[in-house]
C-alpha positions as semicolon CSV with decimal commas, in nm:
position;residue;x (nm);y (nm);z (nm)
1;M;-4,554;15,219;-6,553
2;T;-4,381;14,898;-6,453
3;F;-4,378;14,724;-6,117
4;S;-4,098;14,474;-6,166
5;K;-4,035;14,281;-5,844
6;E;-4,265;14,508;-5,641
7;V;-4,509;14,345;-5,400
8;A;-4,869;14,464;-5,382
9;I;-5,142;14,373;-5,135
10;V;-5,489;14,414;-5,288
11;T;-5,802;14,365;-5,078
12;G;-6,128;14,255;-5,237
13;A;-5,925;14,084;-5,510
14;A;-6,175;13,810;-5,595
15;S;-6,388;14,028;-5,822
16;G;-6,467;14,376;-5,947
17;I;-6,224;14,661;-5,895
18;G;-5,988;14,460;-5,677
19;Q;-5,964;14,189;-5,940
20;A;-5,890;14,444;-6,213
21;V;-5,624;14,613;-6,000
22;A;-5,452;14,284;-5,915
23;I;-5,450;14,171;-6,279
24;Q;-5,316;14,502;-6,409
25;L;-5,042;14,511;-6,146
26;A;-4,943;14,153;-6,226
27;Q;-4,936;14,230;-6,599
28;Q;-4,688;14,508;-6,524
29;G;-4,460;14,278;-6,326
30;A;-4,581;14,303;-5,966
31;K;-4,612;14,015;-5,723
32;V;-4,967;14,031;-5,590
33;V;-5,121;13,931;-5,259
34;L;-5,488;13,856;-5,316
35;V;-5,697;13,928;-5,006
36;D;-6,064;13,842;-4,990
37;L;-6,330;13,664;-4,788
38;N;-6,403;13,452;-5,096
39;P;-6,168;13,237;-5,308
40;C;-5,986;13,428;-5,580
41;Q;-5,979;13,154;-5,843
42;Q;-6,122;13,373;-6,121
43;T;-5,848;13,629;-6,057
44;I;-5,573;13,368;-6,029
45;R;-5,664;13,221;-6,366
46;Q;-5,593;13,558;-6,525
47;L;-5,256;13,621;-6,358
48;G;-5,053;13,415;-6,603
49;D;-4,707;13,342;-6,468
50;A;-4,716;13,617;-6,207
51;D;-4,616;13,539;-5,851
52;Y;-4,908;13,558;-5,614
53;L;-5,023;13,475;-5,262
54;E;-5,386;13,419;-5,169
55;C;-5,499;13,520;-4,818
56;L;-5,861;13,448;-4,733
57;G;-6,031;13,590;-4,427
58;D;-6,211;13,878;-4,259
59;I;-6,034;14,211;-4,316
60;R;-6,219;14,356;-4,017
61;N;-6,020;14,125;-3,790
62;K;-5,690;14,269;-3,666
63;E;-5,530;13,926;-3,624
64;F;-5,612;13,830;-3,983
65;V;-5,475;14,161;-4,115
66;R;-5,150;14,123;-3,922
67;A;-5,119;13,759;-4,031
68;T;-5,170;13,861;-4,395
69;V;-4,894;14,120;-4,380
70;D;-4,666;13,873;-4,197
71;R;-4,728;13,608;-4,465
72;T;-4,652;13,865;-4,733
73;I;-4,317;13,948;-4,576
74;E;-4,235;13,580;-4,516
75;T;-4,318;13,493;-4,877
76;F;-4,182;13,790;-5,070
77;G;-3,959;13,969;-4,818
78;E;-4,114;14,312;-4,863
79;V;-4,424;14,509;-4,955
80;Q;-4,429;14,832;-5,156
81;I;-4,795;14,876;-5,249
82;L;-5,123;14,851;-5,057
83;V;-5,462;14,889;-5,226
84;N;-5,749;14,904;-4,978
85;N;-6,042;14,820;-5,201
86;A;-6,271;14,565;-5,032
87;G;-6,602;14,710;-4,926
88;T;-6,969;14,667;-4,854
89;A;-7,258;14,899;-4,939
90;S;-7,593;14,887;-4,764
91;R;-7,880;15,076;-4,925
92;L;-8,103;15,115;-4,621
93;D;-8,219;15,468;-4,554
94;L;-8,164;15,640;-4,221
95;E;-8,502;15,537;-4,080
96;D;-8,441;15,168;-4,152
97;M;-8,068;15,158;-4,082
98;T;-7,977;14,902;-3,815
99;E;-7,671;14,908;-3,593
100;E;-7,562;14,578;-3,748
101;M;-7,561;14,723;-4,099
102;W;-7,409;15,049;-3,981
103;Y;-7,111;14,873;-3,826
104;R;-7,079;14,628;-4,116
105;D;-7,011;14,912;-4,361
106;L;-6,803;15,117;-4,118
107;D;-6,588;14,820;-4,017
108;T;-6,539;14,682;-4,369
109;N;-6,478;15,011;-4,546
110;L;-6,305;15,223;-4,282
111;K;-6,175;15,007;-3,996
112;A;-6,010;14,759;-4,233
113;T;-5,842;15,044;-4,420
114;F;-5,696;15,167;-4,092
115;L;-5,584;14,817;-3,989
116;F;-5,404;14,745;-4,316
117;M;-5,233;15,083;-4,334
118;Q;-5,107;15,049;-3,979
119;A;-4,982;14,695;-4,042
120;V;-4,789;14,770;-4,364
121;I;-4,644;15,104;-4,259
122;Y;-4,516;15,000;-3,916
123;P;-4,255;14,876;-3,951
124;H;-4,225;14,761;-4,312
125;M;-4,275;15,068;-4,534
126;K;-4,128;15,299;-4,271
127;E;-3,808;15,096;-4,251
128;A;-3,786;15,064;-4,630
129;G;-3,833;15,439;-4,677
130;Y;-4,085;15,378;-4,953
131;G;-4,450;15,294;-5,000
132;R;-4,756;15,352;-5,212
133;I;-5,097;15,330;-5,046
134;I;-5,420;15,371;-5,241
135;N;-5,756;15,372;-5,065
136;I;-6,071;15,323;-5,271
137;S;-6,332;15,570;-5,148
138;S;-6,635;15,687;-5,346
139;I;-6,796;16,004;-5,466
140;S;-7,071;15,906;-5,220
141;G;-6,824;15,997;-4,947
142;M;-6,807;16,347;-5,095
143;N;-7,165;16,424;-5,198
144;G;-7,380;16,208;-4,971
145;G;-7,464;15,936;-5,221
146;V;-7,556;15,898;-5,585
147;V;-7,928;15,878;-5,661
148;S;-8,013;15,554;-5,836
149;G;-8,309;15,330;-5,907
150;G;-8,399;14,979;-6,013
151;E;-8,434;14,677;-5,787
152;K;-8,246;14,859;-5,514
153;N;-8,397;15,204;-5,490
154;G;-8,241;15,525;-5,371
155;R;-7,891;15,627;-5,281
156;S;-7,621;15,422;-5,120
157;G;-7,700;15,428;-4,751
158;P;-7,576;15,662;-4,478
159;A;-7,333;15,404;-4,341
160;Y;-7,166;15,366;-4,681
161;S;-7,140;15,740;-4,737
162;A;-7,009;15,799;-4,386
163;S;-6,752;15,522;-4,417
164;K;-6,623;15,646;-4,752
165;G;-6,607;16,003;-4,625
166;G;-6,403;15,864;-4,339
167;V;-6,170;15,689;-4,581
168;I;-6,103;16,022;-4,752
169;A;-6,030;16,199;-4,423
170;L;-5,811;15,911;-4,304
171;T;-5,620;15,913;-4,632
172;K;-5,535;16,281;-4,588
173;W;-5,439;16,239;-4,222
174;V;-5,207;15,946;-4,283
175;A;-5,052;16,112;-4,589
176;K;-4,941;16,403;-4,372
177;E;-4,798;16,162;-4,115
178;V;-4,592;15,933;-4,337
179;G;-4,465;16,152;-4,620
180;K;-4,140;16,193;-4,428
181;Y;-4,083;15,819;-4,468
182;G;-4,115;15,826;-4,846
183;I;-4,469;15,690;-4,837
184;T;-4,751;15,840;-5,042
185;V;-5,119;15,791;-4,955
186;N;-5,392;15,871;-5,206
187;S;-5,751;15,780;-5,278
188;V;-5,949;15,695;-5,590
189;A;-6,319;15,789;-5,566
190;P;-6,524;15,595;-5,821
191;G;-6,861;15,705;-5,947
192;A;-7,118;15,454;-6,073
193;T;-6,912;15,149;-6,162
194;A;-7,032;14,811;-6,285
195;T;-6,943;14,571;-6,002
196;A;-7,127;14,326;-5,778
197;I;-7,211;14,613;-5,541
198;T;-7,407;14,792;-5,814
199;A;-7,574;14,483;-5,960
200;G;-7,948;14,547;-5,993
201;V;-7,903;14,922;-5,957
202;K;-7,984;15,155;-6,246
203;Y;-7,790;15,478;-6,281
204;D;-7,895;15,758;-6,514
205;T;-7,566;15,856;-6,677
206;S;-7,723;16,079;-6,941
207;G;-7,623;16,390;-6,746
208;Q;-7,259;16,287;-6,722
209;V;-6,993;16,416;-6,958
210;I;-6,917;16,051;-7,038
211;D;-7,251;15,878;-7,080
212;R;-7,184;15,530;-6,942
213;M;-7,107;15,350;-6,620
214;G;-6,747;15,299;-6,527
215;T;-6,571;14,965;-6,549
216;P;-6,334;14,807;-6,296
217;D;-6,050;14,869;-6,542
218;D;-6,132;15,242;-6,547
219;I;-6,071;15,251;-6,173
220;A;-5,766;15,026;-6,191
221;D;-5,602;15,259;-6,443
222;A;-5,617;15,540;-6,188
223;V;-5,494;15,316;-5,907
224;L;-5,188;15,214;-6,106
225;Y;-5,077;15,575;-6,143
226;F;-5,088;15,630;-5,768
227;A;-4,910;15,295;-5,716
228;S;-4,625;15,383;-5,950
229;K;-4,293;15,554;-5,895
230;N;-4,430;15,827;-6,125
231;A;-4,650;15,945;-5,837
232;G;-4,364;16,024;-5,601
233;Y;-4,466;16,390;-5,567
234;T;-4,839;16,322;-5,537
235;T;-4,996;16,251;-5,200
236;S;-5,313;16,322;-5,000
237;Q;-5,511;16,344;-5,324
238;V;-5,861;16,220;-5,406
239;L;-5,906;16,141;-5,773
240;K;-6,269;16,126;-5,884
241;V;-6,319;15,870;-6,159
242;D;-6,687;15,926;-6,231
243;G;-6,733;16,013;-6,596
244;G;-6,772;16,378;-6,506
245;Y;-7,071;16,319;-6,278
246;S;-6,945;16,556;-6,011
247;I;-6,850;16,847;-6,237
248;G;-6,999;17,175;-6,122
């Protein structure tokens, strides 16, 4: 899979899965737009000679999202790939869940995914007749949360699970809408993966087929397939990358 001269917007690119995705895309020839609330210096240092653009701001803000896509077009002239990865994960249970935390997860994980898809598809991908959109969901959006322990006890919270379930439903809806324009829309649903979101959380992986936590590169490998020209006949799919946790 090569991405020579293709332009990819990756949200949450400062660390974790987003960082791994941006680096892998750049290594395969893509120009990458690094979107995050925090500076992406650690990612940039690993891009080598790849062309990149850093856009820092709040992905929940429509004006920032539109400005990011506009800057991408002004800088590179086009955009072929969008990876909606940035997210938050509260671990409050239903009894303790506040409206503030509820909307934080819903807005970061689901609203921002909607905003970025809308901004890149209309008019850019639609006019080009080509696009690859990959939304990072979670197996928590399919099974109601993975039981974990450690410093942060219990499952990921109801807001996180609801938002990721929404990402899956939105992925399928948009895929049906834009396939006629040559745009595919798919989702990667990670299981327990070693990122900042899972720091301090202990997962029992002994019951998995693959007895370890996932890495950001494990998830990025799946993203790159969906982002490639090889995936031209694959859309509306949710690929679980969870070490076999959800088998059965």
